[in-house]
Tab-separated table of N, CA and C in Angstrom:
chain	number	residue	atom	x	y	z
A	696	MET	N	3.268	2.300	-13.238
A	696	MET	CA	4.068	1.863	-12.825
A	696	MET	C	4.128	0.640	-11.942
A	697	LYS	N	4.593	-0.760	-11.639
A	697	LYS	CA	4.231	-1.404	-10.858
A	697	LYS	C	5.193	-1.152	-9.786
A	698	VAL	N	5.009	-2.102	-8.409
A	698	VAL	CA	6.277	-2.336	-7.582
A	698	VAL	C	6.227	-3.863	-6.986
A	699	PHE	N	5.952	-4.250	-7.509
A	699	PHE	CA	6.017	-6.200	-7.698
A	699	PHE	C	6.225	-6.904	-9.295
A	700	ASP	N	7.026	-7.805	-9.036
A	700	ASP	CA	7.326	-8.568	-10.195
A	700	ASP	C	6.587	-8.829	-10.831
A	701	LYS	N	5.728	-9.922	-10.037
A	701	LYS	CA	4.425	-10.593	-9.989
A	701	LYS	C	3.389	-10.559	-9.493
A	702	ASP	N	2.084	-11.091	-10.100
A	702	ASP	CA	0.659	-10.670	-9.497
A	702	ASP	C	0.540	-11.771	-8.370
A	703	PRO	N	-0.132	-11.600	-7.088
A	703	PRO	CA	-0.391	-12.941	-6.564
A	703	PRO	C	-1.109	-13.698	-7.103
A	704	GLU	N	-1.072	-14.904	-6.354
A	704	GLU	CA	-1.348	-15.841	-6.991
A	704	GLU	C	-2.603	-16.658	-6.154
A	705	THR	N	-2.678	-16.318	-4.913
A	705	THR	CA	-3.903	-16.544	-3.696
A	705	THR	C	-4.500	-15.427	-3.027
A	706	TRP	N	-5.433	-15.599	-2.636
A	706	TRP	CA	-5.942	-14.443	-1.769
A	706	TRP	C	-5.347	-13.833	-0.560
A	707	GLN	N	-4.409	-14.533	-0.091
A	707	GLN	CA	-3.615	-14.449	1.211
A	707	GLN	C	-2.282	-13.490	0.477
A	708	GLU	N	-1.584	-14.044	-0.823
A	708	GLU	CA	-0.857	-13.737	-1.215
A	708	GLU	C	-1.129	-11.986	-1.601
A	709	LEU	N	-2.436	-11.927	-2.273
A	709	LEU	CA	-2.653	-10.269	-2.529
A	709	LEU	C	-2.824	-9.404	-0.898
A	710	GLN	N	-3.369	-10.478	0.433
A	710	GLN	CA	-3.538	-9.538	1.546
A	710	GLN	C	-2.116	-8.887	1.782
A	711	ASP	N	-0.845	-10.348	1.654
A	711	ASP	CA	0.578	-9.681	2.442
A	711	ASP	C	0.833	-8.702	1.618
A	712	MET	N	0.395	-8.561	-0.299
A	712	MET	CA	1.385	-7.661	-1.077
A	712	MET	C	0.870	-6.524	-0.972
A	713	VAL	N	-0.316	-6.451	-0.468
A	713	VAL	CA	-0.854	-5.179	-0.267
A	713	VAL	C	0.025	-4.803	1.155
A	714	GLY	N	0.037	-5.501	2.204
A	714	GLY	CA	0.698	-5.034	3.138
A	714	GLY	C	1.864	-5.079	3.103
A	715	GLN	N	2.539	-5.333	2.383
A	715	GLN	CA	4.196	-5.777	1.933
A	715	GLN	C	4.322	-3.863	1.637
A	716	LEU	N	3.131	-3.503	0.663
A	716	LEU	CA	3.394	-2.696	-0.259
A	716	LEU	C	3.663	-1.451	0.774
A	717	PHE	N	2.246	-1.496	1.650
A	717	PHE	CA	2.178	-0.111	2.633
A	717	PHE	C	3.126	0.028	3.629
A	718	GLY	N	3.984	-1.063	3.911
A	718	GLY	CA	4.794	-1.474	4.586
A	718	GLY	C	6.319	-0.751	4.385
A	719	GLU	N	6.365	-0.824	3.032
A	719	GLU	CA	7.298	-0.469	2.509
A	719	GLU	C	7.541	1.013	2.156
A	720	ILE	N	6.453	1.809	2.438
A	720	ILE	CA	6.537	3.227	2.249
A	720	ILE	C	6.319	3.839	3.632
A	721	GLY	N	6.253	2.927	4.970
A	721	GLY	CA	6.593	3.228	5.870
A	721	GLY	C	5.536	3.544	6.951
A	722	CYS	N	4.232	2.564	6.351
A	722	CYS	CA	3.241	2.988	7.248
A	722	CYS	C	3.579	1.591	8.194
A	723	ILE	N	2.337	2.219	8.809
A	723	ILE	CA	2.496	0.910	10.496
A	723	ILE	C	0.979	-0.203	9.546
A	724	VAL	N	1.240	-1.253	9.567
A	724	VAL	CA	0.291	-2.326	9.031
A	724	VAL	C	0.634	-3.612	9.449
A	725	GLU	N	-0.849	-3.674	9.646
A	725	GLU	CA	-1.610	-5.267	10.188
A	725	GLU	C	-2.390	-6.048	9.216
A	726	VAL	N	-2.193	-7.262	8.903
A	726	VAL	CA	-2.944	-8.019	8.141
A	726	VAL	C	-3.616	-8.749	8.656
A	727	ASN	N	-4.900	-9.049	8.061
A	727	ASN	CA	-6.212	-9.849	9.180
A	727	ASN	C	-6.125	-9.335	10.273
A	728	ALA	N	-6.512	-7.724	10.851
A	728	ALA	CA	-6.517	-6.976	12.229
A	728	ALA	C	-8.182	-6.981	12.532
A	729	ILE	N	-8.204	-7.061	13.592
A	729	ILE	CA	-9.364	-6.853	14.127
A	729	ILE	C	-9.587	-5.329	14.367
A	730	VAL	N	-10.561	-4.842	14.113
A	730	VAL	CA	-10.986	-3.438	14.280
A	730	VAL	C	-12.367	-3.247	15.157
A	731	GLN	N	-11.988	-2.104	16.286
A	731	GLN	CA	-13.125	-1.958	16.809
A	731	GLN	C	-14.269	-1.057	16.331
A	732	LEU	N	-15.294	-1.283	15.763
A	732	LEU	CA	-16.290	-0.537	15.045
A	732	LEU	C	-17.550	0.052	16.152
A	733	ALA	N	-18.404	0.660	15.925
A	733	ALA	CA	-19.453	1.530	16.351
A	733	ALA	C	-20.696	0.380	16.643
A	734	ARG	N	-20.391	-0.842	16.503
A	734	ARG	CA	-21.055	-2.281	16.855
A	734	ARG	C	-20.921	-3.434	16.704
A	735	GLY	N	-19.367	-3.380	17.350
A	735	GLY	CA	-18.688	-4.594	17.465
A	735	GLY	C	-17.495	-4.509	16.551
A	736	GLN	N	-17.251	-5.567	16.961
A	736	GLN	CA	-15.460	-6.107	15.860
A	736	GLN	C	-15.514	-6.502	14.916
A	737	LYS	N	-14.586	-6.550	14.045
A	737	LYS	CA	-14.712	-6.998	12.381
A	737	LYS	C	-13.610	-7.097	12.176
A	738	GLU	N	-13.314	-8.192	11.390
A	738	GLU	CA	-11.456	-8.542	11.007
A	738	GLU	C	-11.507	-7.677	9.530
A	739	ILE	N	-10.257	-7.014	9.330
A	739	ILE	CA	-10.333	-6.250	7.775
A	739	ILE	C	-8.921	-6.713	7.363
A	740	ASP	N	-8.805	-6.924	6.235
A	740	ASP	CA	-7.713	-7.808	5.734
A	740	ASP	C	-6.639	-6.671	5.562
A	741	VAL	N	-6.660	-5.663	5.338
A	741	VAL	CA	-5.784	-5.131	5.849
A	741	VAL	C	-5.390	-3.485	6.216
A	742	TYR	N	-4.998	-3.438	7.652
A	742	TYR	CA	-4.848	-1.838	8.618
A	742	TYR	C	-3.935	-1.364	8.504
A	743	VAL	N	-4.172	0.094	7.794
A	743	VAL	CA	-2.636	0.497	7.688
A	743	VAL	C	-3.180	2.307	8.399
A	744	GLU	N	-1.973	2.595	9.478
A	744	GLU	CA	-1.503	3.976	10.099
A	744	GLU	C	-0.572	3.924	8.905
A	745	ASP	N	-1.303	5.598	8.333
A	745	ASP	CA	0.021	6.291	7.465
A	745	ASP	C	0.405	7.519	8.256
A	746	THR	N	1.378	7.521	9.019
A	746	THR	CA	1.969	7.961	10.403
A	746	THR	C	3.064	9.098	9.460
A	747	ILE	N	3.087	8.796	8.184
A	747	ILE	CA	4.313	9.331	7.312
A	747	ILE	C	3.819	11.167	6.750
A	748	ASN	N	2.899	10.715	6.343
A	748	ASN	CA	1.970	12.526	5.643
A	748	ASN	C	1.360	13.160	6.753
A	749	LYS	N	1.358	13.891	7.273
A	749	LYS	CA	0.456	14.912	7.895
A	749	LYS	C	-0.542	15.329	7.667
A	750	PRO	N	-1.976	15.164	8.052
A	750	PRO	CA	-2.200	14.695	8.908
A	750	PRO	C	-2.034	13.358	9.143
A	751	HIS	N	-2.083	12.550	10.107
A	751	HIS	CA	-2.120	11.044	10.025
A	751	HIS	C	-3.122	10.233	9.376
A	752	SER	N	-3.016	9.143	8.897
A	752	SER	CA	-4.417	8.906	8.264
A	752	SER	C	-4.411	7.314	8.521
A	753	LYS	N	-5.319	6.621	8.543
A	753	LYS	CA	-5.878	5.440	9.064
A	753	LYS	C	-6.787	4.823	7.384
A	754	TYR	N	-6.194	3.669	7.362
A	754	TYR	CA	-6.772	3.132	5.659
A	754	TYR	C	-7.458	1.900	6.058
A	755	LEU	N	-8.163	1.841	5.588
A	755	LEU	CA	-9.010	-0.118	5.864
A	755	LEU	C	-8.699	-0.569	4.254
A	756	CYS	N	-8.170	-1.738	4.243
A	756	CYS	CA	-8.125	-2.472	3.011
A	756	CYS	C	-9.074	-3.476	2.848
A	757	GLU	N	-9.749	-3.595	1.979
A	757	GLU	CA	-10.727	-4.994	1.513
A	757	GLU	C	-10.056	-5.584	0.426
A	758	CYS	N	-9.667	-7.112	0.477
A	758	CYS	CA	-8.760	-7.631	-0.956
A	758	CYS	C	-10.048	-8.625	-1.294
A	759	LYS	N	-10.170	-8.560	-2.181
A	759	LYS	CA	-10.810	-9.560	-3.056
A	759	LYS	C	-10.305	-10.583	-4.540
A	760	PHE	N	-10.172	-11.607	-3.868
A	760	PHE	CA	-8.826	-12.420	-4.724
A	760	PHE	C	-10.168	-13.304	-5.422
A	761	TRP	N	-11.713	-12.290	-5.876
A	761	TRP	CA	-12.550	-13.205	-6.955
A	761	TRP	C	-12.431	-13.821	-8.164
A	762	LYS	N	-12.656	-14.548	-8.966
A	762	LYS	CA	-12.830	-14.797	-9.995
A	762	LYS	C	-13.487	-13.608	-11.146
A	763	ASN	N	-14.686	-13.279	-10.444
A	763	ASN	CA	-15.842	-12.321	-10.847
A	763	ASN	C	-15.624	-10.861	-10.515
A	764	PRO	N	-16.405	-10.223	-11.645
A	764	PRO	CA	-15.772	-8.610	-10.555
A	764	PRO	C	-16.831	-8.492	-9.249
A	765	ILE	N	-16.674	-7.536	-8.563
A	765	ILE	CA	-17.418	-7.330	-7.627
A	765	ILE	C	-18.476	-6.500	-7.230
A	766	PRO	N	-19.446	-7.645	-6.639
A	766	PRO	CA	-20.831	-6.729	-6.666
A	766	PRO	C	-21.228	-5.667	-5.744
A	767	GLN	N	-22.336	-4.414	-6.216
A	767	GLN	CA	-22.403	-3.484	-5.028
A	767	GLN	C	-22.550	-3.856	-3.953
A	768	GLU	N	-23.039	-4.906	-3.195
A	768	GLU	CA	-23.467	-5.343	-2.135
A	768	GLU	C	-22.714	-5.123	-1.231
A	769	VAL	N	-21.344	-5.761	-1.659
A	769	VAL	CA	-19.806	-6.015	-1.034
A	769	VAL	C	-19.810	-4.365	-0.738
A	770	ILE	N	-19.625	-3.828	-1.488
A	770	ILE	CA	-19.329	-2.583	-1.358
A	770	ILE	C	-19.938	-1.649	-0.761
A	771	HIS	N	-21.234	-1.628	-1.014
A	771	HIS	CA	-22.001	-1.041	0.757
A	771	HIS	C	-21.210	-1.346	1.965
A	772	ALA	N	-21.392	-2.914	2.274
A	772	ALA	CA	-21.373	-3.354	3.594
A	772	ALA	C	-19.779	-2.632	3.695
A	773	PHE	N	-19.113	-2.817	3.154
A	773	PHE	CA	-17.604	-1.964	2.945
A	773	PHE	C	-17.445	-0.664	3.605
A	774	ARG	N	-17.931	-0.084	2.553
A	774	ARG	CA	-18.456	1.455	3.269
A	774	ARG	C	-19.080	2.033	4.757
A	775	THR	N	-19.805	1.028	4.812
A	775	THR	CA	-20.683	0.905	6.551
A	775	THR	C	-19.195	0.692	7.380
A	776	VAL	N	-18.688	-0.655	7.097
A	776	VAL	CA	-17.244	-0.539	7.726
A	776	VAL	C	-16.215	0.648	7.998
A	777	VAL	N	-15.978	0.793	6.964
A	777	VAL	CA	-15.058	2.410	6.730
A	777	VAL	C	-15.911	3.329	7.800
A	778	ALA	N	-17.276	3.903	7.513
A	778	ALA	CA	-17.488	4.731	8.088
A	778	ALA	C	-17.698	4.419	9.661
A	779	ASP	N	-17.922	3.465	10.239
A	779	ASP	CA	-18.347	2.939	11.456
A	779	ASP	C	-16.819	2.847	12.154
A	780	PHE	N	-15.759	2.284	11.792
A	780	PHE	CA	-14.586	2.622	12.113
A	780	PHE	C	-14.147	4.428	12.024
A	781	GLY	N	-14.455	4.817	11.246
A	781	GLY	CA	-13.819	6.133	11.192
A	781	GLY	C	-12.459	6.842	10.318
A	782	ALA	N	-12.542	5.386	9.143
A	782	ALA	CA	-11.008	5.912	8.538
A	782	ALA	C	-11.658	6.930	7.682
A	783	ASN	N	-10.219	7.515	7.387
A	783	ASN	CA	-10.330	8.460	6.517
A	783	ASN	C	-10.377	7.961	5.154
A	784	ARG	N	-9.904	6.752	4.541
A	784	ARG	CA	-10.002	5.674	3.605
A	784	ARG	C	-10.074	4.822	3.162
A	785	GLY	N	-10.641	4.233	2.477
A	785	GLY	CA	-10.912	2.394	2.654
A	785	GLY	C	-10.728	2.360	1.074
A	786	PHE	N	-10.228	0.980	1.035
A	786	PHE	CA	-9.768	0.560	-0.682
A	786	PHE	C	-10.008	-0.605	-0.734
A	787	VAL	N	-10.896	-1.075	-1.660
A	787	VAL	CA	-11.285	-2.441	-1.900
A	787	VAL	C	-10.570	-2.585	-3.140
A	788	ILE	N	-9.718	-3.610	-3.082
A	788	ILE	CA	-8.315	-3.923	-3.826
A	788	ILE	C	-8.868	-5.313	-4.796
A	789	SER	N	-9.758	-5.616	-6.094
A	789	SER	CA	-9.721	-6.882	-6.571
A	789	SER	C	-8.904	-7.431	-7.219
A	790	LYS	N	-9.024	-8.537	-7.952
A	790	LYS	CA	-8.559	-9.441	-8.772
A	790	LYS	C	-8.789	-8.751	-10.545
A	791	VAL	N	-10.145	-8.520	-10.245
A	791	VAL	CA	-10.528	-8.572	-12.022
A	791	VAL	C	-11.865	-7.353	-12.000
A	792	GLY	N	-11.891	-6.641	-10.681
A	792	GLY	CA	-12.576	-5.508	-11.354
A	792	GLY	C	-13.557	-5.718	-10.402
A	793	PHE	N	-14.610	-4.693	-11.207
A	793	PHE	CA	-15.941	-4.357	-10.619
A	793	PHE	C	-16.892	-4.299	-11.041
A	794	GLN	N	-18.450	-5.002	-11.016
A	794	GLN	CA	-19.751	-4.713	-11.722
A	794	GLN	C	-19.633	-3.155	-11.566
A	795	ALA	N	-20.657	-2.755	-12.797
A	795	ALA	CA	-21.062	-1.311	-13.044
A	795	ALA	C	-21.884	-0.784	-11.904
A	796	GLY	N	-22.592	-1.526	-10.900
A	796	GLY	CA	-23.022	-1.177	-10.051
A	796	GLY	C	-21.839	-0.483	-8.767
A	797	SER	N	-21.139	-0.785	-8.425
A	797	SER	CA	-20.021	-0.684	-7.728
A	797	SER	C	-19.734	0.744	-7.766
A	798	GLN	N	-19.262	1.248	-8.897
A	798	GLN	CA	-18.761	2.079	-8.728
A	798	GLN	C	-19.679	3.431	-8.848
A	799	GLU	N	-21.144	3.366	-8.962
A	799	GLU	CA	-22.092	4.177	-8.595
A	799	GLU	C	-22.111	4.152	-6.794
A	800	ALA	N	-21.734	2.892	-6.160
A	800	ALA	CA	-21.885	2.820	-4.130
A	800	ALA	C	-20.405	3.600	-4.136
A	801	VAL	N	-19.506	3.745	-4.909
A	801	VAL	CA	-18.556	4.409	-4.061
A	801	VAL	C	-18.540	5.978	-4.450
A	802	LYS	N	-19.416	6.640	-5.213
A	802	LYS	CA	-19.629	7.979	-5.646
A	802	LYS	C	-19.699	8.854	-4.324
A	803	ASN	N	-19.161	9.971	-4.097
A	803	ASN	CA	-18.798	10.916	-3.084
A	803	ASN	C	-18.476	10.090	-1.675
A	804	THR	N	-17.997	9.510	-1.583
A	804	THR	CA	-17.476	8.668	-0.528
A	804	THR	C	-16.111	8.620	-0.450
A	805	ASN	N	-15.404	8.444	1.185
A	805	ASN	CA	-14.060	7.951	0.951
A	805	ASN	C	-13.647	6.533	0.610
A	806	VAL	N	-14.359	5.541	-0.161
A	806	VAL	CA	-13.704	4.539	-0.502
A	806	VAL	C	-13.445	4.366	-1.955
A	807	GLU	N	-12.428	3.627	-2.237
A	807	GLU	CA	-11.847	3.824	-3.600
A	807	GLU	C	-11.566	2.201	-4.070
A	808	LEU	N	-12.312	2.085	-5.071
A	808	LEU	CA	-12.309	0.701	-5.854
A	808	LEU	C	-10.894	0.546	-6.857
A	809	LEU	N	-10.113	-0.083	-6.444
A	809	LEU	CA	-9.053	-0.419	-7.106
A	809	LEU	C	-8.704	-1.901	-8.108
A	810	THR	N	-7.428	-2.217	-8.926
A	810	THR	CA	-7.974	-3.258	-8.875
A	810	THR	C	-5.923	-3.312	-8.518
A	811	PHE	N	-5.332	-4.647	-8.392
A	811	PHE	CA	-4.048	-4.497	-7.908
A	811	PHE	C	-2.987	-3.446	-8.433
A	812	ASP	N	-3.066	-3.460	-9.460
A	812	ASP	CA	-2.457	-2.949	-10.464
A	812	ASP	C	-2.463	-1.001	-10.421
A	813	ASP	N	-3.494	-0.701	-10.037
A	813	ASP	CA	-3.928	0.547	-9.835
A	813	ASP	C	-3.369	1.141	-8.034
A	814	LEU	N	-3.530	-0.051	-7.112
A	814	LEU	CA	-3.091	0.146	-6.011
A	814	LEU	C	-1.686	0.574	-6.151
A	815	GLN	N	-1.103	-0.583	-6.784
A	815	GLN	CA	0.499	0.164	-6.864
A	815	GLN	C	1.166	1.135	-8.032
A	816	GLU	N	0.116	1.366	-8.763
A	816	GLU	CA	0.573	2.642	-9.857
A	816	GLU	C	0.279	3.625	-8.896
A	817	ILE	N	-0.566	4.174	-7.860
A	817	ILE	CA	-1.039	5.219	-6.964
A	817	ILE	C	-0.068	5.472	-6.020
A	818	PHE	N	0.660	4.292	-5.426
A	818	PHE	CA	1.450	4.265	-4.398
A	818	PHE	C	2.969	4.486	-4.901
A	819	PHE	N	3.038	4.319	-5.919
A	819	PHE	CA	4.620	4.035	-6.614
A	819	PHE	C	5.614	4.819	-6.522
A	820	SER	N	5.231	6.443	-6.272
A	820	SER	CA	5.747	7.715	-5.854
A	820	SER	C	6.350	7.618	-4.865
A	821	ARG	N	5.677	6.954	-4.014
A	821	ARG	CA	5.374	6.919	-2.528
A	821	ARG	C	6.825	5.963	-2.450
A	822	TRP	N	6.823	4.672	-3.284
A	822	TRP	CA	7.344	3.381	-2.519
A	822	TRP	C	8.716	3.556	-3.362
A	823	LEU	N	9.175	4.350	-4.479
A	823	LEU	CA	10.369	4.602	-5.150
A	823	LEU	C	10.872	5.193	-4.147
A	824	PRO	N	10.865	6.207	-3.695
A	824	PRO	CA	12.223	7.620	-2.718
A	824	PRO	C	12.359	6.475	-1.193
A	825	SER	N	11.643	5.889	-1.173
A	825	SER	CA	11.381	5.056	0.269
A	825	SER	C	12.633	3.707	0.103
A	826	MET	N	12.261	3.318	-1.159
A	826	MET	CA	13.729	2.317	-1.103
A	826	MET	C	14.858	2.694	-1.659
A	827	VAL	N	14.859	3.774	-2.186
A	827	VAL	CA	16.413	4.049	-2.524
A	827	VAL	C	16.557	4.784	-1.079
A	828	VAL	N	16.070	5.261	0.072
A	828	VAL	CA	16.375	5.379	1.417
A	828	VAL	C	16.534	4.122	2.120
A	829	LYS	N	15.987	3.376	1.683
A	829	LYS	CA	16.425	2.158	2.591
A	829	LYS	C	17.499	1.193	2.372
A	830	TYR	N	17.788	1.639	0.582
A	830	TYR	CA	19.195	0.760	0.156
A	830	TYR	C	20.114	1.492	-0.196
A	831	MET	N	20.157	2.710	-0.153
A	831	MET	CA	21.416	3.640	-0.324
A	831	MET	C	22.486	3.507	0.802
A	832	PRO	N	22.404	2.711	1.920
A	832	PRO	CA	23.364	2.869	2.814
A	832	PRO	C	24.297	1.443	2.627
A	833	TYR	N	23.797	0.507	2.024
A	833	TYR	CA	24.321	-0.475	1.052
A	833	TYR	C	25.029	-0.184	-0.206
A	834	ALA	N	24.623	1.058	-0.860
A	834	ALA	CA	25.550	1.329	-2.143
A	834	ALA	C	26.615	2.222	-1.830
A	835	ASP	N	26.467	2.778	-0.434
A	835	ASP	CA	27.162	3.800	-0.105
A	835	ASP	C	28.171	3.120	0.414
A	836	ARG	N	28.479	1.757	1.047
A	836	ARG	CA	29.170	1.033	1.378
A	836	ARG	C	29.770	0.726	0.324
A	837	LEU	N	29.117	-0.313	-0.447
A	837	LEU	CA	29.743	-0.184	-2.065
A	837	LEU	C	30.888	0.405	-3.048
A	838	PHE	N	30.169	1.664	-3.136
A	838	PHE	CA	30.962	2.643	-3.874
A	838	PHE	C	32.031	2.283	-3.823
A	839	PRO	N	33.041	2.224	-3.096
A	839	PRO	CA	35.057	2.343	-3.050
A	839	PRO	C	34.703	1.245	-4.232
A	840	TYR	N	34.456	0.069	-4.226
A	840	TYR	CA	34.818	-0.738	-5.278
A	840	TYR	C	34.099	-0.997	-6.930
A	841	TRP	N	33.222	-0.003	-6.683
A	841	TRP	CA	32.654	0.447	-8.369
A	841	TRP	C	33.003	1.901	-8.908
A	842	ASP	N	33.845	2.265	-7.777
A	842	ASP	CA	33.933	3.981	-8.496
A	842	ASP	C	35.249	3.775	-9.040
A	843	PRO	N	35.333	4.036	-10.374
A	843	PRO	CA	36.440	4.032	-11.278
A	843	PRO	C	37.900	4.606	-10.811
A	844	SER	N	37.759	5.706	-9.959
A	844	SER	CA	38.686	6.549	-9.360
A	844	SER	C	38.973	6.146	-8.201
A	845	GLY	N	38.229	4.913	-7.503
A	845	GLY	CA	38.692	4.907	-6.458
A	845	GLY	C	38.604	5.366	-5.604
A	846	GLY	N	36.744	6.490	-5.462
A	846	GLY	CA	36.965	7.290	-4.694
A	846	GLY	C	36.935	6.775	-2.972
A	847	ARG	N	36.155	7.650	-2.350
A	847	ARG	CA	35.824	7.417	-0.576
A	847	ARG	C	34.290	7.281	-0.788
A	848	MET	N	33.978	6.948	0.198
A	848	MET	CA	32.688	6.390	0.658
A	848	MET	C	32.148	7.596	1.225
A	849	PRO	N	30.716	7.800	0.521
A	849	PRO	CA	30.469	9.297	0.715
A	849	PRO	C	30.108	8.935	2.166
A	850	LYS	N	29.832	10.245	2.872
A	850	LYS	CA	29.806	10.601	4.418
A	850	LYS	C	28.481	10.466	4.328
A	851	LYS	N	27.525	11.182	3.602
A	851	LYS	CA	25.892	11.838	3.639
A	851	LYS	C	25.386	10.563	4.068
A	852	LYS	N	24.280	10.738	4.695
A	852	LYS	CA	23.258	9.686	5.383
A	852	LYS	C	21.984	10.453	4.735
A	853	TRP	N	21.609	9.391	3.669
A	853	TRP	CA	20.298	9.622	2.674
A	853	TRP	C	19.488	9.602	3.362
A	854	THR	N	18.243	10.709	2.834
A	854	THR	CA	16.702	10.689	3.431
A	854	THR	C	16.067	10.684	2.305
A	855	GLU	N	14.646	10.902	2.673
A	855	GLU	CA	13.496	10.678	1.718
A	855	GLU	C	13.418	12.398	1.243
A	856	THR	N	13.958	13.322	2.135
A	856	THR	CA	14.187	14.770	1.201
A	856	THR	C	14.843	14.895	0.291
A	857	ASP	N	16.135	14.164	0.320
A	857	ASP	CA	17.148	13.767	-0.533
A	857	ASP	C	16.730	13.403	-1.614
A	858	VAL	N	16.421	12.237	-1.680
A	858	VAL	CA	16.059	11.542	-3.093
A	858	VAL	C	15.093	12.714	-3.472
A	859	GLN	N	13.960	13.108	-3.227
A	859	GLN	CA	12.825	14.294	-3.265
A	859	GLN	C	13.678	15.066	-4.638
A	860	HIS	N	14.859	15.366	-3.987
A	860	HIS	CA	15.260	16.506	-5.118
A	860	HIS	C	16.171	16.000	-5.781
A	861	LEU	N	16.074	14.720	-6.450
A	861	LEU	CA	17.416	14.697	-7.074
A	861	LEU	C	16.619	14.947	-8.895
């Protein structure tokens, strides 16, 4: 399942779309964030605080809009950043994928290697109900206009819990 109708066309668009995805599921997001590590500061493509789920989690996302698969050296460096920051999870999101050694570099770590499509698929089940909650109030206001029986506008305020029980 995909969240977006189109693929990013630039590295900036990739970062912005990753940030938008996490923002739409209710996370606190900062694109091009400066984070404090054990040995100084580092700019992160997308910083995410997931305060919806318990326990709260922090994700660091490295977005690579490269024409070639990402080498394992890049993954090793990002693993160090994730560990030094103390993030719960790190995501390297690539336009085209990863070299074979990269998969070995994340074995038994909290870093995942994903394409942009993979990321959308993983978070689709959280994104869809959040969109229902966001847009249901607009649909409720339009209800009297498209209900063939001329019904009344529902009084219910929709929540994510309601959507999960549909």
